[in-house]
């Protein structure tokens, strides 16, 4: 059966909309199921370990290198204007506003999101989710909700860790290797970084990315075609869609937060 | 051949069931009744929809026509919470076992108890060990599902299905992959559960001999229809060509061995002419 391009576009749009609708129902159901977690915090804590703690190393190491690169690049540009004293401001602002949330979200999706998708997809493939349903246990509450909230809670903390280690990296390169004044590096940073404009906005961004990435990850797993190939495709989609969603939302949020300056 | 039963003797009643998987009609107006406290077997060739039937009874699939009543409730009209309440009283043994792979054997059997009861730990331990003992796997409690053989996994799944002492158990192929000894134990276990606890059992199987020894009533399904029913004696001595073929395992007869397909010769010739796959 042949389709003309218009038919294909129409079908594609309809399918995308249907998927979005299902994903919203899914999320509403998961949110309703979150009440159980208050009664059983251990479920959440064990998932925070797998989703959050296991991502600490990759986030910290990446943060260090990004901070060091920022130190080098920033010094090159700023020293042309004799403004290397403001290196601390530049490093911290880039990290807290942009790179911390965005790069952490991308790393998080590759490290934790893909694992969540594969795990849930495989549980579906091996009928573990259906088995739970027949035992009158709602897999959305028992399996998906703890993983979702663990991801949502972990992302801002990981992004904060990324920024913190990144500032240390920038300090190490700028002050340690390139000779920027130690006092100026910190005092300029403290003076120029605004609590609301920079830090709060950065935290909001990382929280939004946490919701987006984890939502995509758990939904793709739950919606996976229950075969080996289906799970592998779902895992790929989880990472790709997360990257698009994070970068797209980053633009929207940045425009809303910093657009009127 | 049909026995007439008053409604309070029937735990599960299926009326005029029609169900499609995609384009393919799996059930075409099937009527079945499962009596309380009895073992009812469903037999039929591979791929006729026996697993599908159990999923319909459990409310995991929705019929396209007809009704399924379990203990007087229409499974597909219940609200989600009511369906879950009903499922607590149903145990289901999946064909694949469906054990939770990140939990040990002990925790798998304890899972429904932990989810649905507030029993103290020592009681849970006792219950779990009793259920595992019944299936001969008390010693395997610390193994992970990946360390079990297929037959062992099936028995752990059975222990889990009876953990909550349900009113009814749906067994999907309980005997496949069992050696003669554990097969004998399982046959006895299903019988005993049924006799002593008054459980209603629905057994899906193609092991004719074992099934006929434990069943009180047998349905034979093929091609989306009930092609035979009766007590094991009537089934074993039936003259119906459908039943005879299935019970004796003859290759020729009315029961199709092949998934629906075009004519064999025409299919082979078409390949030679560069036709479709
Ligand atoms: N998810 C599905 N989508 C489409 N068709 C399906 C699906 N599941 C099963 N079928 C089809 O439905 C038919 C019945 O499947 P089912 O698993 O119920 O058979 P069965 O009687 O349990 O067979 P077996 O004895 O081999 O376990 C099969 O022919 C299969 O091709
Ligand atoms: Mg089957």
Coordinates of C-alpha atoms and ligand atoms in Angstrom, one line a residue:
Chain A
X1 CA 0.0 0.0 0.0
X2 CA 1.6 3.3 -1.1
X3 CA 1.1 6.5 0.7
X4 CA 1.7 9.9 -0.8
X5 CA 3.8 12.4 1.2
X6 CA 0.8 14.2 2.5
X7 CA -0.7 11.0 3.8
X8 CA 2.6 10.1 5.4
X9 CA 2.9 13.5 7.1
X10 CA -0.7 13.1 8.3
X11 CA -0.1 9.7 9.7
X12 CA 3.1 10.8 11.3
X13 CA 1.4 13.8 13.0
X14 CA -1.5 11.7 14.2
X15 CA 0.8 9.0 15.6
X16 CA 3.0 11.7 17.3
X17 CA -0.1 13.3 18.9
X18 CA -1.4 9.9 20.0
X19 CA 1.9 9.1 21.6
X20 CA 2.0 12.5 23.4
X21 CA -1.6 11.9 24.7
X22 CA -0.7 8.5 26.0
X23 CA 2.4 9.9 27.6
X24 CA 0.3 12.4 29.4
X25 CA -2.2 9.9 30.7
X26 CA 0.7 7.8 31.8
X27 CA 2.2 10.7 33.7
X28 CA -1.1 11.6 35.4
X29 CA -1.3 8.0 36.5
X30 CA 2.2 8.0 37.8
X31 CA 1.6 11.2 39.7
X32 CA -1.5 9.8 41.3
X33 CA 0.5 6.8 42.3
X34 CA 3.1 8.9 44.0
X35 CA 1.1 9.0 47.3
X36 CA 2.2 5.4 48.0
X37 CA 5.8 6.5 48.0
X38 CA 5.3 8.7 51.1
X39 CA 4.3 5.5 52.9
X40 CA 7.1 3.5 51.5
X41 CA 10.2 5.8 51.2
X42 CA 12.5 2.8 51.0
X43 CA 11.4 2.2 47.4
X44 CA 12.4 5.7 46.5
X45 CA 15.6 5.6 48.4
X46 CA 16.9 2.4 46.7
X47 CA 16.1 3.9 43.3
X48 CA 17.8 7.2 44.2
X49 CA 20.9 5.1 44.7
X50 CA 20.7 3.4 41.3
X51 CA 19.6 6.5 39.4
X52 CA 21.4 9.2 41.3
X53 CA 24.4 8.0 43.2
X54 CA 25.6 5.8 40.4
X55 CA 25.7 8.9 38.2
X56 CA 27.9 10.9 40.6
X57 CA 31.2 9.8 39.2
X58 CA 30.5 10.6 35.6
X59 CA 28.9 13.9 36.4
X60 CA 31.8 14.9 38.7
X61 CA 34.5 14.0 36.2
X62 CA 32.8 15.7 33.3
X63 CA 32.2 18.8 35.5
X64 CA 35.9 19.0 36.3
X65 CA 36.9 18.9 32.7
X66 CA 34.3 21.3 31.5
X67 CA 35.3 23.7 34.3
X68 CA 39.0 23.4 33.3
X69 CA 38.2 24.1 29.7
X70 CA 36.1 27.1 30.7
X71 CA 39.1 28.3 32.7
X72 CA 41.4 28.1 29.7
X73 CA 39.1 29.5 27.1
X74 CA 37.8 32.2 29.4
X75 CA 41.4 33.3 30.3
X76 CA 42.3 33.6 26.6
X77 CA 39.4 35.9 25.8
X78 CA 39.4 37.9 29.0
X79 CA 43.1 38.5 29.1
X80 CA 42.9 40.3 25.7
X81 CA 40.8 42.9 27.5
X82 CA 42.8 42.8 30.7
X83 CA 39.8 41.4 32.5
X84 CA 41.2 38.2 33.7
X85 CA 40.1 39.1 37.2
X86 CA 36.5 38.4 36.2
X87 CA 37.4 34.8 35.2
X88 CA 35.6 33.5 38.2
X89 CA 32.4 35.2 37.3
X90 CA 32.5 33.9 33.7
X91 CA 33.2 30.3 34.8
X92 CA 30.6 30.3 37.5
X93 CA 27.9 32.0 35.4
X94 CA 28.4 29.7 32.4
X95 CA 28.2 26.7 34.7
X96 CA 25.3 27.7 36.9
X97 CA 23.1 29.1 34.2
X98 CA 23.8 26.8 31.3
X99 CA 26.3 24.1 31.3
X100 CA 25.6 22.7 34.7
X101 CA 21.9 21.9 33.9
X102 CA 22.3 21.2 30.2
X103 CA 25.4 19.0 30.2
X104 CA 24.3 17.2 33.4
X105 CA 20.9 16.4 31.8
X106 CA 22.6 15.0 28.7
X107 CA 24.9 12.9 30.7
X108 CA 22.1 11.9 33.0
X109 CA 20.0 10.7 30.1
X110 CA 22.9 8.6 28.7
X111 CA 23.8 7.2 32.1
X112 CA 20.6 6.8 34.0
X113 CA 17.8 7.4 31.5
X114 CA 18.9 4.8 29.0
X115 CA 19.2 2.3 31.9
X116 CA 15.7 3.1 33.1
X117 CA 14.3 2.6 29.6
X118 CA 16.0 -0.7 29.1
X119 CA 15.1 -2.0 32.6
X120 CA 11.4 -1.2 32.3
X121 CA 11.3 -2.3 28.7
X122 CA 12.8 -5.6 29.6
X123 CA 10.5 -6.1 32.5
X124 CA 7.6 -5.6 30.0
X125 CA 9.2 -8.1 27.5
X126 CA 9.6 -10.8 30.1
X127 CA 6.0 -10.3 31.3
X128 CA 7.1 -9.1 34.7
X129 CA 4.8 -6.1 34.4
X130 CA 1.9 -8.2 33.4
X131 CA 2.7 -10.6 36.2
X132 CA 2.5 -7.7 38.7
X133 CA -0.8 -6.6 37.3
X134 CA -2.2 -10.1 37.8
X135 CA -0.9 -10.0 41.4
X136 CA -3.0 -6.8 41.8
X137 CA 0.1 -4.6 42.0
X138 CA 0.0 -1.6 39.7
X139 CA 3.4 -1.4 37.9
X140 CA 3.0 2.3 37.4
X141 CA 3.0 2.7 41.2
X142 CA 5.4 0.0 42.1
X143 CA 8.0 0.2 39.3
X144 CA 7.6 3.5 37.4
X145 CA 6.7 6.0 40.2
X146 CA 9.8 5.4 42.4
X147 CA 12.1 5.5 39.4
X148 CA 10.5 8.7 38.1
X149 CA 10.7 10.6 41.4
X150 CA 14.2 9.3 42.0
X151 CA 15.3 10.8 38.7
X152 CA 13.4 14.1 39.3
X153 CA 15.0 14.5 42.7
X154 CA 18.5 13.5 41.6
X155 CA 18.9 15.8 38.6
X156 CA 19.1 19.2 40.5
X157 CA 21.6 17.7 42.9
X158 CA 23.7 16.3 40.2
X159 CA 23.6 19.6 38.3
X160 CA 24.7 21.4 41.4
X161 CA 27.5 18.9 41.8
X162 CA 28.6 19.5 38.2
X163 CA 28.7 23.2 38.7
X164 CA 30.5 23.0 41.9
X165 CA 33.2 20.7 40.6
X166 CA 33.3 22.8 37.4
X167 CA 34.1 26.0 39.4
X168 CA 36.9 24.0 41.2
X169 CA 38.3 23.0 37.8
X170 CA 38.1 26.6 36.5
X171 CA 39.9 27.7 39.7
X172 CA 42.6 25.1 39.3
X173 CA 43.4 26.2 35.8
X174 CA 42.8 29.9 36.2
X175 CA 44.4 30.6 39.5
X176 CA 46.6 27.5 39.8
X177 CA 48.1 27.4 36.3
X178 CA 47.5 30.7 34.7
X179 CA 48.1 33.0 37.6
X180 CA 44.8 34.8 38.0
X181 CA 44.6 36.5 41.4
X182 CA 43.1 34.2 44.0
X183 CA 41.1 36.8 45.9
X184 CA 39.8 38.5 42.8
X185 CA 38.6 35.1 41.3
X186 CA 36.3 34.5 44.4
X187 CA 35.4 38.1 45.3
X188 CA 34.3 38.9 41.8
X189 CA 32.3 35.7 41.6
X190 CA 30.6 36.4 44.9
X191 CA 29.8 40.0 43.9
X192 CA 28.4 39.3 40.4
X193 CA 26.6 36.0 40.7
X194 CA 23.0 36.7 41.7
X195 CA 21.2 34.3 43.9
X196 CA 17.8 34.6 42.1
X197 CA 18.9 35.4 38.6
X198 CA 21.6 32.8 38.4
X199 CA 21.3 30.1 41.1
X200 CA 17.6 29.8 41.4
X201 CA 17.1 29.9 37.6
X202 CA 19.8 27.3 37.2
X203 CA 18.1 25.1 39.8
X204 CA 14.7 25.5 38.0
X205 CA 16.3 24.5 34.7
X206 CA 17.8 21.4 36.2
X207 CA 14.5 20.5 37.8
X208 CA 12.6 20.9 34.5
X209 CA 15.3 18.8 32.7
X210 CA 15.1 16.2 35.4
X211 CA 11.3 15.8 34.8
X212 CA 11.7 15.8 31.1
X213 CA 14.5 13.3 30.8
X214 CA 13.1 10.9 33.4
X215 CA 9.6 11.1 32.0
X216 CA 10.9 10.3 28.5
X217 CA 13.0 7.4 29.9
X218 CA 10.3 5.7 31.9
X219 CA 7.6 6.2 29.2
X220 CA 9.8 4.9 26.4
X221 CA 10.5 1.8 28.5
X222 CA 6.8 1.3 29.4
X223 CA 5.7 1.8 25.8
X224 CA 8.4 -0.3 24.2
X225 CA 7.5 -3.0 21.8
X226 CA 8.1 -6.2 23.9
X227 CA 10.9 -7.7 21.9
X228 CA 14.7 -7.4 22.1
X229 CA 14.7 -5.1 19.1
X230 CA 11.8 -3.1 20.5
X231 CA 13.7 -2.5 23.8
X232 CA 16.9 -1.5 21.9
X233 CA 15.0 1.0 19.8
X234 CA 13.2 2.4 22.8
X235 CA 16.6 2.9 24.5
X236 CA 17.9 4.8 21.5
X237 CA 14.8 6.9 21.3
X238 CA 15.0 7.7 25.0
X239 CA 18.4 9.2 24.6
X240 CA 17.7 11.0 21.4
X241 CA 14.4 12.5 22.4
X242 CA 15.9 13.5 25.8
X243 CA 18.7 15.4 24.0
X244 CA 16.2 17.2 21.8
X245 CA 13.8 18.0 24.6
X246 CA 16.6 19.3 26.9
X247 CA 18.1 21.6 24.3
X248 CA 14.6 22.8 23.2
X249 CA 13.5 23.5 26.7
X250 CA 16.8 25.1 27.5
X251 CA 16.1 27.7 24.8
X252 CA 12.5 28.3 26.0
X253 CA 13.6 28.6 29.6
X254 CA 16.5 30.8 28.8
X255 CA 14.3 33.1 26.8
X256 CA 11.8 33.3 29.7
X257 CA 14.5 33.9 32.4
X258 CA 17.1 36.0 30.8
X259 CA 15.2 37.4 27.7
X260 CA 14.3 40.7 29.2
X261 CA 17.8 41.8 30.2
Chain B
X1 CA -23.1 -33.4 26.8
X2 CA -23.5 -30.0 28.4
X3 CA -24.2 -30.0 32.1
X4 CA -26.7 -27.5 33.3
X5 CA -25.4 -25.6 36.4
X6 CA -27.2 -23.2 38.6
X7 CA -25.4 -19.8 38.7
X8 CA -24.1 -20.1 42.3
X9 CA -22.1 -23.2 41.3
X10 CA -20.3 -21.3 38.6
X11 CA -17.3 -19.2 39.4
X12 CA -16.4 -18.1 35.9
X13 CA -18.8 -17.8 33.1
X14 CA -17.9 -16.8 29.6
X15 CA -20.7 -15.9 27.2
X16 CA -20.4 -15.5 23.5
X17 CA -16.8 -14.4 23.6
X18 CA -15.4 -12.9 20.4
X19 CA -11.8 -11.6 20.4
X20 CA -9.3 -10.5 17.7
X21 CA -5.6 -10.2 17.7
X22 CA -5.3 -7.5 15.1
X23 CA -7.1 -9.0 12.0
X24 CA -7.0 -12.5 13.3
X25 CA -10.1 -13.9 15.0
X26 CA -9.0 -15.9 18.0
X27 CA -12.4 -16.6 19.5
X28 CA -15.6 -16.8 17.6
X29 CA -18.5 -17.0 20.0
X30 CA -17.2 -19.2 22.8
X31 CA -19.3 -20.2 25.8
X32 CA -17.5 -21.7 28.8
X33 CA -18.4 -22.2 32.4
X34 CA -16.0 -23.1 35.2
X35 CA -17.5 -24.7 38.3
X36 CA -16.7 -23.6 41.8
X37 CA -14.2 -25.9 43.6
X38 CA -13.5 -28.0 40.5
X39 CA -10.5 -28.4 38.2
X40 CA -11.5 -27.4 34.7
X41 CA -9.0 -28.0 31.9
X42 CA -8.8 -26.2 28.6
X43 CA -7.0 -28.1 25.9
X44 CA -6.3 -27.3 22.4
X45 CA -3.6 -27.1 19.8
X46 CA -0.7 -24.6 20.2
X47 CA -1.7 -21.2 19.1
X48 CA -5.5 -21.5 19.5
X49 CA -5.6 -18.8 22.1
X50 CA -5.5 -20.6 25.5
X51 CA -3.1 -18.1 27.0
X52 CA -5.2 -15.3 25.4
X53 CA -8.3 -16.8 27.2
X54 CA -6.6 -16.6 30.6
X55 CA -5.6 -13.0 29.9
X56 CA -9.1 -12.2 29.1
X57 CA -10.4 -13.8 32.3
X58 CA -7.7 -11.8 34.2
X59 CA -8.9 -8.6 32.6
X60 CA -5.6 -7.9 30.8
X61 CA -7.3 -8.0 27.4
X62 CA -10.7 -6.7 26.5
X63 CA -13.1 -8.9 24.5
X64 CA -14.6 -7.4 21.3
X65 CA -17.9 -9.0 22.1
X66 CA -19.4 -11.1 24.9
X67 CA -19.1 -11.1 28.6
X68 CA -16.8 -12.7 31.2
X69 CA -18.2 -13.0 34.7
X70 CA -16.0 -13.9 37.6
X71 CA -17.7 -14.5 40.9
X72 CA -20.7 -12.6 39.5
X73 CA -18.7 -9.5 38.4
X74 CA -18.3 -8.6 34.8
X75 CA -14.5 -8.3 34.6
X76 CA -14.5 -5.7 31.9
X77 CA -17.0 -3.4 33.5
X78 CA -15.2 -3.1 36.8
X79 CA -13.4 0.0 37.8
X80 CA -9.7 -0.3 38.1
X81 CA -9.7 -0.6 41.9
X82 CA -12.4 -3.2 41.8
X83 CA -10.5 -5.2 39.2
X84 CA -7.5 -5.1 41.4
X85 CA -9.5 -6.3 44.4
X86 CA -10.7 -9.2 42.2
X87 CA -7.2 -10.0 41.1
X88 CA -6.1 -10.4 44.7
X89 CA -8.4 -13.4 44.8
X90 CA -7.0 -14.9 41.6
X91 CA -3.7 -16.5 41.2
X92 CA -2.2 -16.8 37.8
X93 CA 0.7 -19.0 36.7
X94 CA 2.2 -17.5 33.6
X95 CA 3.5 -19.7 30.8
X96 CA 6.8 -17.9 31.1
X97 CA 6.9 -17.8 34.9
X98 CA 7.1 -14.0 34.9
X99 CA 9.3 -14.0 38.0
X100 CA 10.8 -10.6 39.1
X101 CA 14.4 -11.0 38.0
X102 CA 15.9 -8.6 40.5
X103 CA 14.4 -10.4 43.5
X104 CA 15.5 -13.8 45.0
X105 CA 13.2 -16.8 45.0
X106 CA 12.2 -16.0 48.6
X107 CA 11.4 -12.4 47.8
X108 CA 9.5 -13.3 44.7
X109 CA 7.1 -15.5 46.8
X110 CA 7.0 -12.9 49.5
X111 CA 6.2 -10.1 47.0
X112 CA 2.4 -10.4 47.0
X113 CA 2.4 -10.8 50.8
X114 CA 4.5 -7.7 51.3
X115 CA 2.4 -5.7 48.8
X116 CA -1.0 -6.7 50.1
X117 CA -0.7 -7.5 53.8
X118 CA 0.9 -6.0 56.8
X119 CA 2.0 -9.3 58.2
X120 CA 5.1 -9.2 60.5
X121 CA 8.3 -10.6 59.1
X122 CA 8.4 -13.9 60.9
X123 CA 4.9 -14.7 59.6
X124 CA 5.9 -13.9 56.1
X125 CA 8.9 -16.1 56.4
X126 CA 6.8 -19.0 57.6
X127 CA 4.3 -18.6 54.8
X128 CA 6.9 -18.3 52.1
X129 CA 8.8 -21.4 53.3
X130 CA 5.5 -23.3 53.5
X131 CA 4.6 -22.4 49.9
X132 CA 8.2 -23.2 48.7
X133 CA 8.1 -26.5 50.5
X134 CA 4.9 -27.4 48.8
X135 CA 6.6 -27.1 45.4
X136 CA 9.8 -28.7 46.6
X137 CA 12.0 -25.7 46.4
X138 CA 12.5 -24.6 50.0
X139 CA 16.2 -25.1 49.6
X140 CA 16.3 -22.8 46.6
X141 CA 15.1 -19.8 48.5
X142 CA 18.3 -17.8 48.1
X143 CA 18.8 -18.4 44.4
X144 CA 18.1 -15.6 41.9
X145 CA 15.6 -16.4 39.0
X146 CA 18.4 -16.5 36.5
X147 CA 19.9 -19.4 38.4
X148 CA 16.8 -21.5 38.1
X149 CA 16.0 -24.0 35.4
X150 CA 12.8 -23.5 33.4
X151 CA 10.9 -26.1 35.4
X152 CA 12.1 -24.7 38.7
X153 CA 11.1 -21.2 37.7
X154 CA 7.6 -22.5 36.9
X155 CA 7.3 -24.1 40.3
X156 CA 8.5 -20.9 42.1
X157 CA 5.9 -19.0 40.1
X158 CA 3.3 -21.5 41.3
X159 CA 4.4 -20.9 44.9
X160 CA 4.0 -17.2 44.3
X161 CA 0.5 -17.7 42.7
X162 CA -0.8 -19.5 45.8
X163 CA 0.9 -17.1 48.3
X164 CA -2.2 -15.1 49.0
X165 CA -4.5 -18.2 49.2
X166 CA -6.6 -17.2 46.2
X167 CA -10.1 -18.5 45.5
X168 CA -9.1 -19.5 42.0
X169 CA -5.9 -20.2 40.1
X170 CA -5.3 -20.0 36.4
X171 CA -2.5 -22.3 35.4
X172 CA -0.9 -21.7 32.0
X173 CA 0.9 -24.9 31.0
X174 CA 2.0 -26.0 34.5
X175 CA 3.5 -29.3 33.3
X176 CA 5.8 -28.2 30.5
X177 CA 9.5 -28.7 31.3
X178 CA 8.9 -30.9 34.4
X179 CA 10.5 -34.3 34.8
X180 CA 8.2 -37.2 35.6
X181 CA 8.7 -36.8 39.3
X182 CA 8.0 -33.1 39.6
X183 CA 5.2 -33.6 37.1
X184 CA 3.7 -36.2 39.5
X185 CA 4.2 -33.8 42.5
X186 CA 2.5 -30.9 40.6
X187 CA -0.4 -33.0 39.5
X188 CA -0.9 -34.0 43.2
X189 CA -0.4 -30.4 44.4
X190 CA -3.0 -29.0 42.0
X191 CA -5.4 -31.8 43.1
X192 CA -4.7 -31.2 46.8
X193 CA -5.0 -27.4 46.6
X194 CA -8.3 -28.0 45.0
X195 CA -9.6 -30.6 47.4
X196 CA -8.3 -29.2 50.7
X197 CA -8.7 -25.5 50.1
X198 CA -11.7 -25.7 47.9
X199 CA -9.9 -23.7 45.2
X200 CA -11.3 -23.4 41.7
X201 CA -8.6 -24.3 39.1
X202 CA -8.5 -23.6 35.4
X203 CA -5.7 -25.6 33.8
X204 CA -4.5 -24.9 30.3
X205 CA -2.4 -27.7 29.0
X206 CA -1.7 -30.0 26.1
X207 CA -0.4 -32.9 28.3
X208 CA -3.4 -35.0 27.7
X209 CA -2.7 -37.8 30.2
X210 CA -1.9 -35.6 33.1
X211 CA -4.7 -33.2 32.3
X212 CA -7.3 -36.0 32.1
X213 CA -6.2 -37.3 35.5
X214 CA -6.7 -34.1 37.4
X215 CA -9.6 -32.5 35.6
X216 CA -13.2 -32.7 36.6
X217 CA -14.3 -31.2 33.3
X218 CA -12.5 -30.6 30.0
X219 CA -13.0 -28.1 27.2
X220 CA -11.4 -28.6 23.9
X221 CA -10.9 -25.5 21.9
X222 CA -9.8 -25.3 18.3
X223 CA -10.2 -22.6 15.6
X224 CA -11.9 -20.2 17.9
X225 CA -14.7 -22.6 18.9
X226 CA -15.3 -25.2 21.5
X227 CA -15.0 -28.5 19.6
X228 CA -15.6 -30.8 22.5
X229 CA -16.4 -30.8 26.2
X230 CA -17.2 -33.3 28.9
X231 CA -15.8 -35.2 31.9
X232 CA -12.4 -36.9 31.4
X233 CA -14.2 -40.3 30.9
X234 CA -16.4 -39.0 28.1
X235 CA -13.5 -37.2 26.5
X236 CA -11.3 -40.3 26.7
X237 CA -14.0 -42.5 25.1
X238 CA -15.5 -40.0 22.7
X239 CA -16.3 -40.7 19.1
X240 CA -16.0 -37.1 18.0
X241 CA -13.2 -36.9 15.4
X242 CA -11.9 -33.7 16.9
X243 CA -11.6 -35.1 20.4
X244 CA -10.2 -38.5 19.2
X245 CA -7.5 -36.8 17.1
X246 CA -6.4 -34.6 20.0
X247 CA -6.4 -37.3 22.7
X248 CA -4.6 -39.8 20.5
X249 CA -2.2 -37.3 18.9
X250 CA -3.0 -38.3 15.3
X251 CA -1.5 -36.2 12.6
X252 CA -4.6 -36.5 10.4
X253 CA -8.0 -35.3 11.4
X254 CA -10.1 -32.2 11.6
X255 CA -7.8 -30.3 14.1
X256 CA -5.4 -28.1 12.1
X257 CA -1.7 -28.5 12.9
X258 CA -0.8 -25.5 10.7
X259 CA -1.2 -21.9 11.4
X260 CA -3.6 -20.6 8.7
X261 CA -1.7 -20.6 5.4
X262 CA -2.3 -20.6 1.7
X263 CA -2.2 -23.9 -0.1
X264 CA 1.2 -25.6 0.4
X265 CA 1.9 -26.4 -3.3
X266 CA 0.8 -23.1 -4.5
X267 CA 3.0 -21.4 -1.9
X268 CA 6.1 -23.4 -3.0
X269 CA 5.4 -22.7 -6.7
X270 CA 4.9 -19.0 -6.1
X271 CA 8.4 -18.8 -4.5
X272 CA 9.9 -20.3 -7.7
X273 CA 8.2 -17.7 -9.8
X274 CA 9.7 -14.9 -7.7
X275 CA 6.5 -14.2 -5.8
X276 CA 6.2 -12.7 -2.3
X277 CA 7.9 -14.3 0.7
Ligands
LIG1 N1 0.2 -9.8 21.1 C1 -0.3 -10.4 20.1 N2 -0.5 -9.8 18.9 C2 -1.0 -10.5 17.8 N3 -1.3 -11.8 17.8 C3 -1.1 -12.5 19.0 C4 -0.6 -11.8 20.1 N4 -0.5 -12.8 21.1 C5 -0.9 -13.9 20.5 N5 -1.3 -13.7 19.3 C6 -1.8 -14.8 18.4 O1 -2.9 -15.3 19.0 C7 -2.9 -16.7 18.9 C8 -3.2 -17.3 20.2 O2 -2.1 -17.1 21.0 P1 -2.0 -17.8 22.5 O3 -0.7 -17.3 23.1 O4 -3.2 -17.5 23.2 O5 -1.9 -19.3 22.1 P2 -1.9 -20.6 23.0 O6 -3.1 -21.3 22.8 O7 -1.6 -20.2 24.4 O8 -0.7 -21.4 22.4 P3 0.4 -22.3 23.2 O9 -0.2 -23.5 23.5 O10 1.5 -22.5 22.2 O11 0.9 -21.5 24.4 C9 -1.6 -17.1 18.2 O12 -1.9 -17.6 17.0 C10 -0.8 -15.9 18.1 O13 -0.3 -15.8 16.8
LIG2 MG1 0.0 -20.3 25.7

